[in-house]
Coordinates of C-alpha atoms in Angstrom, one line a residue:
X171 CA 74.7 147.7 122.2
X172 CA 71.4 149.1 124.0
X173 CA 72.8 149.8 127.7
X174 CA 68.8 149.7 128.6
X175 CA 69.0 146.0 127.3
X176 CA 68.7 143.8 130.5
X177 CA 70.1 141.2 128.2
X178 CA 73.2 143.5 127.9
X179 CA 76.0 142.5 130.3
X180 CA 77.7 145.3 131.7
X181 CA 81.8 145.8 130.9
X182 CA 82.7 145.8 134.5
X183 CA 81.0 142.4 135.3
X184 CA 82.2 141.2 131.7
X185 CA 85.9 141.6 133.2
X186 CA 84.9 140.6 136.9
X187 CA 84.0 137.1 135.4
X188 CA 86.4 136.5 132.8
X189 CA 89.9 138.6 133.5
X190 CA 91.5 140.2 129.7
X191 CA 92.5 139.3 126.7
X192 CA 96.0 140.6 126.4
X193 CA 98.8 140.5 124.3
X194 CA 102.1 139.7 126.1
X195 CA 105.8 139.3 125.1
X196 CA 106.3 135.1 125.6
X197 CA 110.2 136.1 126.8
X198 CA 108.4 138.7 129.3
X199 CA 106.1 135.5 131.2
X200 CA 107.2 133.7 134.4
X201 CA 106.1 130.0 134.3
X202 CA 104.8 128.8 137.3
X203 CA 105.6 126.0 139.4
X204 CA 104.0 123.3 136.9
X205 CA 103.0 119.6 137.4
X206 CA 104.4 119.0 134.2
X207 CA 108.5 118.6 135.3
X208 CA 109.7 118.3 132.0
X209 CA 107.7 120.1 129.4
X210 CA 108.2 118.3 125.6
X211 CA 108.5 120.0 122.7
X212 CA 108.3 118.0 119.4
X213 CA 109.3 119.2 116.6
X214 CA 106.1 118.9 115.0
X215 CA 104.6 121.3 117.9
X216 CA 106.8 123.6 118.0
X217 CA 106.5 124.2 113.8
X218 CA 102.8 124.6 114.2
X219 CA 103.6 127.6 116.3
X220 CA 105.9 129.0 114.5
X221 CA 103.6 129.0 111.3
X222 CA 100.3 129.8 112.9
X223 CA 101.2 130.9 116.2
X224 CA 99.7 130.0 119.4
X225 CA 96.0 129.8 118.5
X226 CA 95.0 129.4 122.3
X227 CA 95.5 132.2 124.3
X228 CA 97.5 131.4 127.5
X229 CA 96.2 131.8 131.0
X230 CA 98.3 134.3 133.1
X231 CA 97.7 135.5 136.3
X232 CA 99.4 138.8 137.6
X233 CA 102.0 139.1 140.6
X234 CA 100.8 142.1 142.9
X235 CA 104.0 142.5 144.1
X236 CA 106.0 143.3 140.9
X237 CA 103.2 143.4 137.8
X238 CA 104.9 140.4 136.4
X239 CA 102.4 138.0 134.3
X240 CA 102.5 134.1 135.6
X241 CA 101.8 131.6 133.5
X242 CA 98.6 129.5 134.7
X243 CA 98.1 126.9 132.3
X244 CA 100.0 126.9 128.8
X245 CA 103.9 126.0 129.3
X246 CA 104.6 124.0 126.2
X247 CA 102.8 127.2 124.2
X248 CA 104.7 129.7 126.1
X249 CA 108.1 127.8 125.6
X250 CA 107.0 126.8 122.3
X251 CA 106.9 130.5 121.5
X252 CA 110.1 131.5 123.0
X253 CA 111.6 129.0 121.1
X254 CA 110.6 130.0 117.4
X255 CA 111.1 133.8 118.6
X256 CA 107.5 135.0 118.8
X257 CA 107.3 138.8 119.7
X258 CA 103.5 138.4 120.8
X259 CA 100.9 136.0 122.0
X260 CA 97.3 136.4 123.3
X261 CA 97.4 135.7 127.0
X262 CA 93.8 135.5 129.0
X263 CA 94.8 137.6 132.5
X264 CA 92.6 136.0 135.5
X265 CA 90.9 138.4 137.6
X266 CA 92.7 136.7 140.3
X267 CA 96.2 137.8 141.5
X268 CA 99.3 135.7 141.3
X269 CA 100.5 134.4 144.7
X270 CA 103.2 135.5 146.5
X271 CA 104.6 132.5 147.5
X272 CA 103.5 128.9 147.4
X273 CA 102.9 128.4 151.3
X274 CA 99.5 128.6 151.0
X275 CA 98.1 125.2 151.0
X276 CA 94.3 125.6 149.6
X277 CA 95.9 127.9 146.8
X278 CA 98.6 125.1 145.9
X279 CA 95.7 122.7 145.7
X280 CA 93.9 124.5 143.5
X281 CA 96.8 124.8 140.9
X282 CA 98.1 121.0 141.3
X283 CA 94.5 120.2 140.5
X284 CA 94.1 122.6 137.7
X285 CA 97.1 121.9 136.2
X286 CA 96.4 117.9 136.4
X287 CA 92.5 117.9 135.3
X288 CA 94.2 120.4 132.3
X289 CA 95.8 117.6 131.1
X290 CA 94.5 114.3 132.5
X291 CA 90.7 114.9 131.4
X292 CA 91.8 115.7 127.7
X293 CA 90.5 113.6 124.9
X294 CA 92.9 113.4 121.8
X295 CA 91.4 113.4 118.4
X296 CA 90.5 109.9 117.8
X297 CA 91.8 108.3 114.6
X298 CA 88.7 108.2 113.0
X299 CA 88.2 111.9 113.5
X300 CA 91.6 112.7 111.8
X301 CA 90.8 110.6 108.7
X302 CA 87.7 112.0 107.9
X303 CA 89.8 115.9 108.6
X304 CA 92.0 114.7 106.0
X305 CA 89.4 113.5 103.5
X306 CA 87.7 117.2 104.1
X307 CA 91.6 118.3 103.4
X308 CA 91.9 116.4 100.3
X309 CA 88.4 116.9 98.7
X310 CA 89.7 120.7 99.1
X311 CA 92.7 120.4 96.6
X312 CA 94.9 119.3 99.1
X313 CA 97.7 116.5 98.4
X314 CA 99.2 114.5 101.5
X315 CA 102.2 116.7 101.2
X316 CA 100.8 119.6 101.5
X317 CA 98.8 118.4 104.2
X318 CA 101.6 117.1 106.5
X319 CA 103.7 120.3 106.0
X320 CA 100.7 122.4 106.6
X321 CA 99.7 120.2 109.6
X322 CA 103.2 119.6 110.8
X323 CA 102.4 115.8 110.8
X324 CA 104.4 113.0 110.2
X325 CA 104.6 112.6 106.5
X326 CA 104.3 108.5 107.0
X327 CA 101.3 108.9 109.2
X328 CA 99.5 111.5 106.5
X329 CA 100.3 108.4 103.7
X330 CA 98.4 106.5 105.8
X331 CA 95.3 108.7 106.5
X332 CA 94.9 109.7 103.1
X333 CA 95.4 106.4 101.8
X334 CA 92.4 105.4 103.9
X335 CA 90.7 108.7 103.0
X336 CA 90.9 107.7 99.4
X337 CA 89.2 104.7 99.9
X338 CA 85.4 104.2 100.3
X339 CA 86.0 100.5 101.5
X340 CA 88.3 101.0 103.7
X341 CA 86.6 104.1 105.5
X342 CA 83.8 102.2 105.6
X343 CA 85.2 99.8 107.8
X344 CA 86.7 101.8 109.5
X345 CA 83.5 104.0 110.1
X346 CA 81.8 100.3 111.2
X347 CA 84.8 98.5 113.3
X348 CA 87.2 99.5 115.6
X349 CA 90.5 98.5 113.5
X350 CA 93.7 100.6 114.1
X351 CA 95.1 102.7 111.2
X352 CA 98.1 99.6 110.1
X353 CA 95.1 97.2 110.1
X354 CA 93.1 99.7 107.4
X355 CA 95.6 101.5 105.4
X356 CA 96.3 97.6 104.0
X357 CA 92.3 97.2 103.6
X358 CA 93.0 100.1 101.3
X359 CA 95.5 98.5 99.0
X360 CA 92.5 96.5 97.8
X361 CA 89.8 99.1 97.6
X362 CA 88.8 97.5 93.7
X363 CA 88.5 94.3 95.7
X364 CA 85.4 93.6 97.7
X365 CA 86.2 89.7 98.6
X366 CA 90.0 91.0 99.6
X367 CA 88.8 93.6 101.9
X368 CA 86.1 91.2 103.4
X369 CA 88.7 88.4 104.2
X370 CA 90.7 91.2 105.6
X371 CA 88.4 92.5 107.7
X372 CA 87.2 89.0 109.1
X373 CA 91.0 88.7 109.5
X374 CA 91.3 92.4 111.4
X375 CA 88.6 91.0 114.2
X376 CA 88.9 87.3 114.6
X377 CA 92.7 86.2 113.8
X378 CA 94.4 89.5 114.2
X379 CA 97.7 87.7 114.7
X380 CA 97.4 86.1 111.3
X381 CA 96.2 89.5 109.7
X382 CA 100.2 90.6 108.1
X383 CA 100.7 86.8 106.8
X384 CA 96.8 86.9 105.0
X385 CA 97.6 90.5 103.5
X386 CA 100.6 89.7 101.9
X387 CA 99.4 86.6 100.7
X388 CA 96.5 88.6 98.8
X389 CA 99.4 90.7 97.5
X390 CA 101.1 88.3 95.8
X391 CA 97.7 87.0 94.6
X392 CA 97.1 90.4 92.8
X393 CA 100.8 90.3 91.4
X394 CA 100.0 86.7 90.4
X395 CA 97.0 87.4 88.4
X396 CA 97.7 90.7 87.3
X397 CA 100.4 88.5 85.8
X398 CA 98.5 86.4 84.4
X399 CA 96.2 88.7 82.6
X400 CA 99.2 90.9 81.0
X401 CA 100.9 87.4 79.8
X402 CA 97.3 86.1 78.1
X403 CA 97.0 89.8 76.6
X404 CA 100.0 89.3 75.1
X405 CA 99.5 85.7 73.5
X406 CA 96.2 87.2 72.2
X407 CA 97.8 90.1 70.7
X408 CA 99.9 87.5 68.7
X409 CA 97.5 85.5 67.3
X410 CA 97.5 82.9 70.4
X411 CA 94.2 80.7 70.7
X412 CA 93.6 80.9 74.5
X413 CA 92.3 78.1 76.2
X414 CA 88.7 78.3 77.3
X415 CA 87.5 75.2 79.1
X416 CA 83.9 76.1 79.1
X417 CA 83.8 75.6 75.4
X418 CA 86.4 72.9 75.0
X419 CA 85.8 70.7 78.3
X420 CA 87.8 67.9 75.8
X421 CA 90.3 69.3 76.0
X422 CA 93.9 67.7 77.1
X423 CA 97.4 68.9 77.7
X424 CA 99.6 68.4 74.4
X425 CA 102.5 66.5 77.1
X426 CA 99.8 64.1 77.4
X427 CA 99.2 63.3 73.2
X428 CA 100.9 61.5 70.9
X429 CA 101.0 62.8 67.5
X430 CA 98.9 60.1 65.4
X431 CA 97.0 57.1 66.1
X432 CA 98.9 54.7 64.7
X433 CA 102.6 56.0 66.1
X434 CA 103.8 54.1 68.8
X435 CA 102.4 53.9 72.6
X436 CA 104.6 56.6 74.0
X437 CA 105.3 59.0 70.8
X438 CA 106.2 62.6 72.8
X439 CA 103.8 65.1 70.9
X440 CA 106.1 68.6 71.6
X441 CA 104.5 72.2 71.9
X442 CA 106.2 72.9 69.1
X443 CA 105.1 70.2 66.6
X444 CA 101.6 71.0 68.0
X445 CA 101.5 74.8 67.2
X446 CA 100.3 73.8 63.5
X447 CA 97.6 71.8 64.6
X448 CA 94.1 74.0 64.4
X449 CA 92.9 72.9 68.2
X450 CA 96.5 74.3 69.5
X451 CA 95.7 76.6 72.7
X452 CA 97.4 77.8 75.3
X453 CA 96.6 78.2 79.2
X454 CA 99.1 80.5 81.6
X455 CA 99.4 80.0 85.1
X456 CA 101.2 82.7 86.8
X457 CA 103.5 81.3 89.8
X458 CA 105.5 83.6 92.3
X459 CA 109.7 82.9 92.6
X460 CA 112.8 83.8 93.8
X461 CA 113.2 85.9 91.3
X462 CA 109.3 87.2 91.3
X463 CA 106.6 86.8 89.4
X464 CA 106.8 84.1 86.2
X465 CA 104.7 82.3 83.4
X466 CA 104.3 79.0 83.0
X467 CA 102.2 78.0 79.7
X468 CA 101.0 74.7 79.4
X469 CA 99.8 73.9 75.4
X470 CA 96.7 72.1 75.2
X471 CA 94.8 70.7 72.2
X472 CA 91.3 71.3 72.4
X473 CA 89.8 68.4 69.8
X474 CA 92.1 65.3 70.2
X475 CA 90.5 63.3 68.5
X476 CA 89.0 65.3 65.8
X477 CA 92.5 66.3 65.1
X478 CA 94.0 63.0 64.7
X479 CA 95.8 62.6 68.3
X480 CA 95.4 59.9 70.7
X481 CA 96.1 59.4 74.3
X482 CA 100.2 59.1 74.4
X483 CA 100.0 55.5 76.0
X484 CA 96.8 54.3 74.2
X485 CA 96.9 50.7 73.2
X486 CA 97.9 50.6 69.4
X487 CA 94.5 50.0 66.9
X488 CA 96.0 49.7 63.7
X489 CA 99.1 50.5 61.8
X490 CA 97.3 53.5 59.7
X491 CA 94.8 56.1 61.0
X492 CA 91.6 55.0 60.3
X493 CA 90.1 57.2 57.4
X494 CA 87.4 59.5 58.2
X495 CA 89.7 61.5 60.7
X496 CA 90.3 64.9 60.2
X497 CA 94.2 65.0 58.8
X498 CA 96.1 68.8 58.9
X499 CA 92.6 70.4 59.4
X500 CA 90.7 68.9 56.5
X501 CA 87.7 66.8 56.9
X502 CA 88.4 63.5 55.1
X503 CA 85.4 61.1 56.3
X504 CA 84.0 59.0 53.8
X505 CA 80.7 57.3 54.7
X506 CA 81.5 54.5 52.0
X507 CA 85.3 53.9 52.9
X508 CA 85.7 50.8 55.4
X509 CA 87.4 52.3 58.3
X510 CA 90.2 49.4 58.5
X511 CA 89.7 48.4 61.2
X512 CA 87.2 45.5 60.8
X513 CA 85.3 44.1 62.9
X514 CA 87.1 45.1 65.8
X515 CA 86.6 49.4 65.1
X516 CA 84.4 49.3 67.8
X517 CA 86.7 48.1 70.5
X518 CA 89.3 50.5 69.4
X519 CA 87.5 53.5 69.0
X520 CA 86.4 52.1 73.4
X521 CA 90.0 52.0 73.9
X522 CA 91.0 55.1 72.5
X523 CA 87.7 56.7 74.5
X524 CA 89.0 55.3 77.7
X525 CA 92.7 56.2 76.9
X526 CA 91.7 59.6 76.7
X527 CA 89.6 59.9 79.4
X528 CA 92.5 58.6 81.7
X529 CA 94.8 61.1 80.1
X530 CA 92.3 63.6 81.5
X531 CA 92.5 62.8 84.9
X532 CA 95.9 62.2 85.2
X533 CA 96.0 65.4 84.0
X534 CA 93.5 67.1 86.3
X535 CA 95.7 65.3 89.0
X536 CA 98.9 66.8 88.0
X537 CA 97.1 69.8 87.7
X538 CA 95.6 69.9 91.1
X539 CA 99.3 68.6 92.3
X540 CA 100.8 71.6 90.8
X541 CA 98.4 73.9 92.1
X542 CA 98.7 72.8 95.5
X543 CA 102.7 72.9 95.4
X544 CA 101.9 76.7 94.0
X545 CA 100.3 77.6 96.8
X546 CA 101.8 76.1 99.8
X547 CA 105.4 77.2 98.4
X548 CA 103.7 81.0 97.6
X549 CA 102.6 80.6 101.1
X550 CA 105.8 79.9 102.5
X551 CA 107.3 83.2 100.6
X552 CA 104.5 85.8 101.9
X553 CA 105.1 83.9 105.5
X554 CA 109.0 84.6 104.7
X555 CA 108.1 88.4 103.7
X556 CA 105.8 89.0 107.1
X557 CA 108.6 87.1 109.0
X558 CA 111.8 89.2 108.0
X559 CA 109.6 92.2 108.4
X560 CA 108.5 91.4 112.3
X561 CA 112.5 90.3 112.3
X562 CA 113.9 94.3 111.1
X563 CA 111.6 95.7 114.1
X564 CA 112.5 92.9 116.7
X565 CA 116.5 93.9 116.4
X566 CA 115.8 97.6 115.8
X567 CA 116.2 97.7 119.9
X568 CA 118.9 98.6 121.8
X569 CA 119.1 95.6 124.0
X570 CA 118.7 91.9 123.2
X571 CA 116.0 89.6 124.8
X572 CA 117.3 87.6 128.0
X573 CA 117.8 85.0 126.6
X574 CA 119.9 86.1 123.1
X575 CA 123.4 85.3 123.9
X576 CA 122.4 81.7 125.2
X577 CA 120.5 81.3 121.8
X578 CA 123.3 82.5 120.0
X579 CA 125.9 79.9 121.2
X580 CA 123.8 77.3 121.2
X581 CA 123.0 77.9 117.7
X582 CA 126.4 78.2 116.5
X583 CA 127.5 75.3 118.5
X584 CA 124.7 73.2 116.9
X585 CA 125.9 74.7 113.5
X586 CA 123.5 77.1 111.3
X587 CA 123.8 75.9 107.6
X588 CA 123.2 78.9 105.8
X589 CA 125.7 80.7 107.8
X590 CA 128.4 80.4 105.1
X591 CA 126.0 82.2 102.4
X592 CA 125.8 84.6 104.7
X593 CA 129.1 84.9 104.9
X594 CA 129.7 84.5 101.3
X595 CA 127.2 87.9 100.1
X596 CA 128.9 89.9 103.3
X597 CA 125.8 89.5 105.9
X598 CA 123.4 91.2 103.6
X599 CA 120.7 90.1 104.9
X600 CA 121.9 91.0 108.5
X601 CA 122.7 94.2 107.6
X602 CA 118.8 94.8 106.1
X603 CA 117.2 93.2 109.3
X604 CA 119.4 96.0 111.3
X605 CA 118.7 98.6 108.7
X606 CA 121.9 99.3 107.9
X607 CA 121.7 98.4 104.3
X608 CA 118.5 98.0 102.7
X609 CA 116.6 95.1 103.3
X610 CA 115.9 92.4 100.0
X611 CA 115.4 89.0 99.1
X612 CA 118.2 89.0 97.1
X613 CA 122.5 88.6 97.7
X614 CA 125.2 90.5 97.1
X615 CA 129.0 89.2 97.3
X616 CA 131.4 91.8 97.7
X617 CA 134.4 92.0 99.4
X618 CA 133.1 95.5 101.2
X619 CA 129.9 94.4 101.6
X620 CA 130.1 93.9 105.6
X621 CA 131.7 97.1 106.3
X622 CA 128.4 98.7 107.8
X623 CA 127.8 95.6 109.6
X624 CA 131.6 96.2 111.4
X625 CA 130.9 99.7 112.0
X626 CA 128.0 99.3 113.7
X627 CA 129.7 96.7 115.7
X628 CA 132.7 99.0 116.7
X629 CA 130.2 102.4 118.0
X630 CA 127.6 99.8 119.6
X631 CA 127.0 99.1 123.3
X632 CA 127.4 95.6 125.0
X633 CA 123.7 95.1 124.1
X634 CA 123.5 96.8 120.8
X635 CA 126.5 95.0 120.3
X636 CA 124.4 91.6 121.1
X637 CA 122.1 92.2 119.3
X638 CA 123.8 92.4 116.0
X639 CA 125.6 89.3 117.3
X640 CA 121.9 87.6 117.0
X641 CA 120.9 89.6 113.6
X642 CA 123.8 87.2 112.3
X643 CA 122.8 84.4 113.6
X644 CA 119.1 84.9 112.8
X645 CA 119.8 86.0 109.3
X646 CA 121.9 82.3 108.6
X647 CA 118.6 80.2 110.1
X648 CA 116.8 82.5 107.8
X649 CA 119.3 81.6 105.1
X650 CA 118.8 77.8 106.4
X651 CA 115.4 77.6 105.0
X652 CA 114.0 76.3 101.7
X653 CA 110.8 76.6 99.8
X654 CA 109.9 73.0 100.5
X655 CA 110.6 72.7 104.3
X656 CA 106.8 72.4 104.5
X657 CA 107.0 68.7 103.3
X658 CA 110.8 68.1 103.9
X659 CA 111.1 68.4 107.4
X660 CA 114.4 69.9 109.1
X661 CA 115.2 70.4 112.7
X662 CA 116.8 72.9 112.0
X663 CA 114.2 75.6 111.0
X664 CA 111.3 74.0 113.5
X665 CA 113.6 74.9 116.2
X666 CA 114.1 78.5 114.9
X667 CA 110.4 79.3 113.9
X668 CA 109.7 77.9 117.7
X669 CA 112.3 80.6 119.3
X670 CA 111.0 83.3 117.3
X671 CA 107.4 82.0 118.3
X672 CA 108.6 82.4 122.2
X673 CA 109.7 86.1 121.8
X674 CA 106.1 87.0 120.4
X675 CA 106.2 86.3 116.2
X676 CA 103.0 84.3 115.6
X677 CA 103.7 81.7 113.0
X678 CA 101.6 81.6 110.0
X679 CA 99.7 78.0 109.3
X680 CA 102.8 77.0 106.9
X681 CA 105.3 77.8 109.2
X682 CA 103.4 75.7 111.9
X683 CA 103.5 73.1 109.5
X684 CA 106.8 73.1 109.7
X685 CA 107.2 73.2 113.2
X686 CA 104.5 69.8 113.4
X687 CA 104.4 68.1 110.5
X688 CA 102.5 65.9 111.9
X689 CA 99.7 68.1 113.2
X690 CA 96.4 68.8 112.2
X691 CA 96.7 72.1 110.7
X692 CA 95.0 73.8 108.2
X693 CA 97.2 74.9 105.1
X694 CA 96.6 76.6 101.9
X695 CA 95.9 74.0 99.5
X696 CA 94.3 71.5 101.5
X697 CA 91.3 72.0 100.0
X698 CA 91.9 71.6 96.4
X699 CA 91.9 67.6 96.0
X700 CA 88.5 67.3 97.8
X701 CA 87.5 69.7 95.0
X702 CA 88.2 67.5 92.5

């Protein structure tokens, strides 16, 4: 440092302007009257000062009268410090001297309105912001773990962050559109699928309220097809012709065959007889249950006619195949052999045509039919997954809405129908909405099965206490519903999905459905006949 350097601030103007940095004992420092009553101190605060220390030096001011340092601005850190039993921390001492008392108005101003702008005019890190930290974290060998402990963040939040982190879709939106973290950590379950993440999106900014129902919808798609994909792998593997209607658009469902021409209208042609026939194929369509994911397999036969079959209700032509068919693989036409059946060949072969053809679009039908059932009822199971998950977070309060114990004896007065299965598997599925067992689609009887359920009723106040009272109830309407109610109609379950639409759930399109049959709403499926 040149002291002939105008450029050169002098030491005792240095220290005029900004006070010293100090180190001071935190258990030595008097904390000033503070606008802050009740400082908190989370547990993930005070751990960050206990592993790094308080990064931020605290702003003291000295007492004339006795030397002691006041603390200005940094109670939670000096507290914090005390706490975890730091010896040390760097305190900045104001040039100013403490006051002696806290009569004087213009110098109590000042420190109320210090003290407020300190922590009033204070931006947090925005979520973006944090993200993109932890994708800097990450692409520096960090794992999530390591960067909750090391952050002394929530290790559910860190999943989250680094989930989105991890996914170039899904920060990309987020970069783009102002979507909360919930929103695109479940964009970034489908990061391998463009369309998903789009529909999502669209979902995120225009129909947030039906964003939970469309994601889990998309989920079971991916389970459906993934599925799908491992069950025609494994007919492959085993020597299984797969179906490919772009090559074989004559093709027809074996249910809808009769073995030979000449067997009579209404011969059943099973999968099994068929297997030996060289057109046999197979198509899977992957359908979600109770019990999860399953195959259905449908045999087809991709030559009919070549292969000697006939529509199964085809008028009768003659009482032998005609000659010239293919029988058991093996070309047998011979251009000089009469075919049998005279003059009227030509007429049968029309009928057979036609019969066929129909066969193929009753077929299409039933396969458009089935389709649409598989949707609207795997529509009705994500809606039932979104539903029981909004259900665990409505009752995880400590009081019940206004209205619960009217509901609640109106309902049982009325009679809940699945109220006995409830009762019959020991209110498991109460005790999964409360959280006091684990929450699952699926029963279990047991004599002991309720004993959480009565323990939680015993240590509960009067409104914890009502509000397992309505986790009962609730979880027998929930028990009340069936996979069909969407076309079979029940009072029952329209009157429930209305109350839980009055304390905030928003229904997805099926469950409207089943609220108003009768209404004009758009459902999975709806589209698929016009299609045909």
């Amino acid at each position: 440092m040149n002291p002939d350097d105008p450029t050169t601030p002098s030491e005792p103007e240095h220290d005029t302007e900004l006070g010293a940095l100090l180190w001071a004992d935190p258990a030595e420092l008097e904390i000033e009257i503070n606008t802050r009553t009740v400082p908190v101190l989370d547990a993930h605060f005070v751990a960050s000062i206990r592993d790094r220390g308080v990064r931020e030096p605290v702003t003291v001011r000295r007492r004339a009268s006795d030397g002691r340092l006041v603390v200005r601005k940094g109670t939670r850190r000096t507290l914090a410090a005390v706490r975890v039993g730091l010896e040390r921390i760097r305190v900045l001492l104001e040039p100013d001297a403490a006051p002696e008392t806290t009569t004087d108005r213009d110098e109590e101003a000042e420190r109320i309105i210090d003290q407020l702008g300190e922590n009033q005019h204070r931006a947090g890190i925005t979520d973006r912001d944090e993200v993109h930290a932890h994708q800097e974290l990450l692409e520096l060998g960090f794992s999530p773990a390591e960067i909750a402990r090391r952050t002394h963040s929530k290790a559910d939040r860190i999943r989250t962050t680094t989930s989105i982190a991890r996914s170039p879709l899904a920060a990309g939106v987020m970069d783009r559109y102002d979507l909360d973290l919930t929103q695109l950590a479940v964009i970034a379950e489908f990061d391998d699928d463009a369309e998903a993440v789009k529909e999502l999106t669209v979902a995120a900014r225009r129909t947030p309220q039906l964003f939970d129902h469309i994601a889990q919808r998309l989920r079971m798609t991916r389970a459906r097809e993934a599925a799908e994909r491992d069950r025609l792998t494994e007919l492959a593997e085993a020597g299984v012709t797969i179906l490919d209607r772009s090559r074989h658009p004559d093709a027809i469902e074996v249910q809808q065959l009769r073995p030979r021409v000449d067997d009579e209208p209404g011969t059943i042609l099973t999968d099994q007889q068929h297997t030996a026939c060289p057109g046999h194929a197979i198509s899977v369509t992957a359908y979600t249950g109770r019990e999860g994911v399953q195959c259905y397999e449908i045999a087809w036969c991709t030559e009919p006619t070549r292969y000697g079959h006939t529509a199964r209700f085809a008028p009768a032509t003659a009482s032998q195949p005609a000659p010239g068919r293919v029988q058991n693989g093996e070309d047998e036409r011979d251009p000089g052999v009469d075919t049998g059946f005279g003059d009227d060949d030509e007429d049968a072969a029309s009928w057979q045509a036609a019969a066929e053809e129909q066969a193929r679009r009753v077929a299409a039908v039933e396969r458009i039919e089935r389709e649409r059932i598989r949707i609207r009822n795997e529509a009705v199971q994500a809606a039932e997954a979104v539903r029981r998950s909004w259900l665990a977070t409505f009752l995880s309060r400590k009081n019940p809405p206004k209205d619960a114990v009217r509901y609640c004896a109106a309902s049982l007065a009325h009679g809940i129908s699945g109220l006995d299965r409830s009762y019959a598997n020991g209110h498991a599925l109460a005790r999964g909405l409360l959280g006091t067992d684990t929450l699952r689609r699926g029963s279990d009887a047991g004599g002991q099965a309720s004993d959480a359920l009565l323990a939680a009723i015993r240590t509960a106040t009067p409104g914890r206490a009502t509000v397992v009272l309505l986790a009962i109830v609730l979880a027998g309407h929930e028990l009340s519903m069936r996979l069909r109610n969407w076309v079979e109609h029940d009072d029952e379950v329209a009157a429930y999905l209305r109350q839980l639409e009055e304390w905030g759930y928003d229904l997805a399109p099926i469950e409207q459905l089943m609220v108003e049959p009768q209404a004009d709403i758009v459902v999975d499926g709806d589209m698929l006949e016009s299609e045909s």
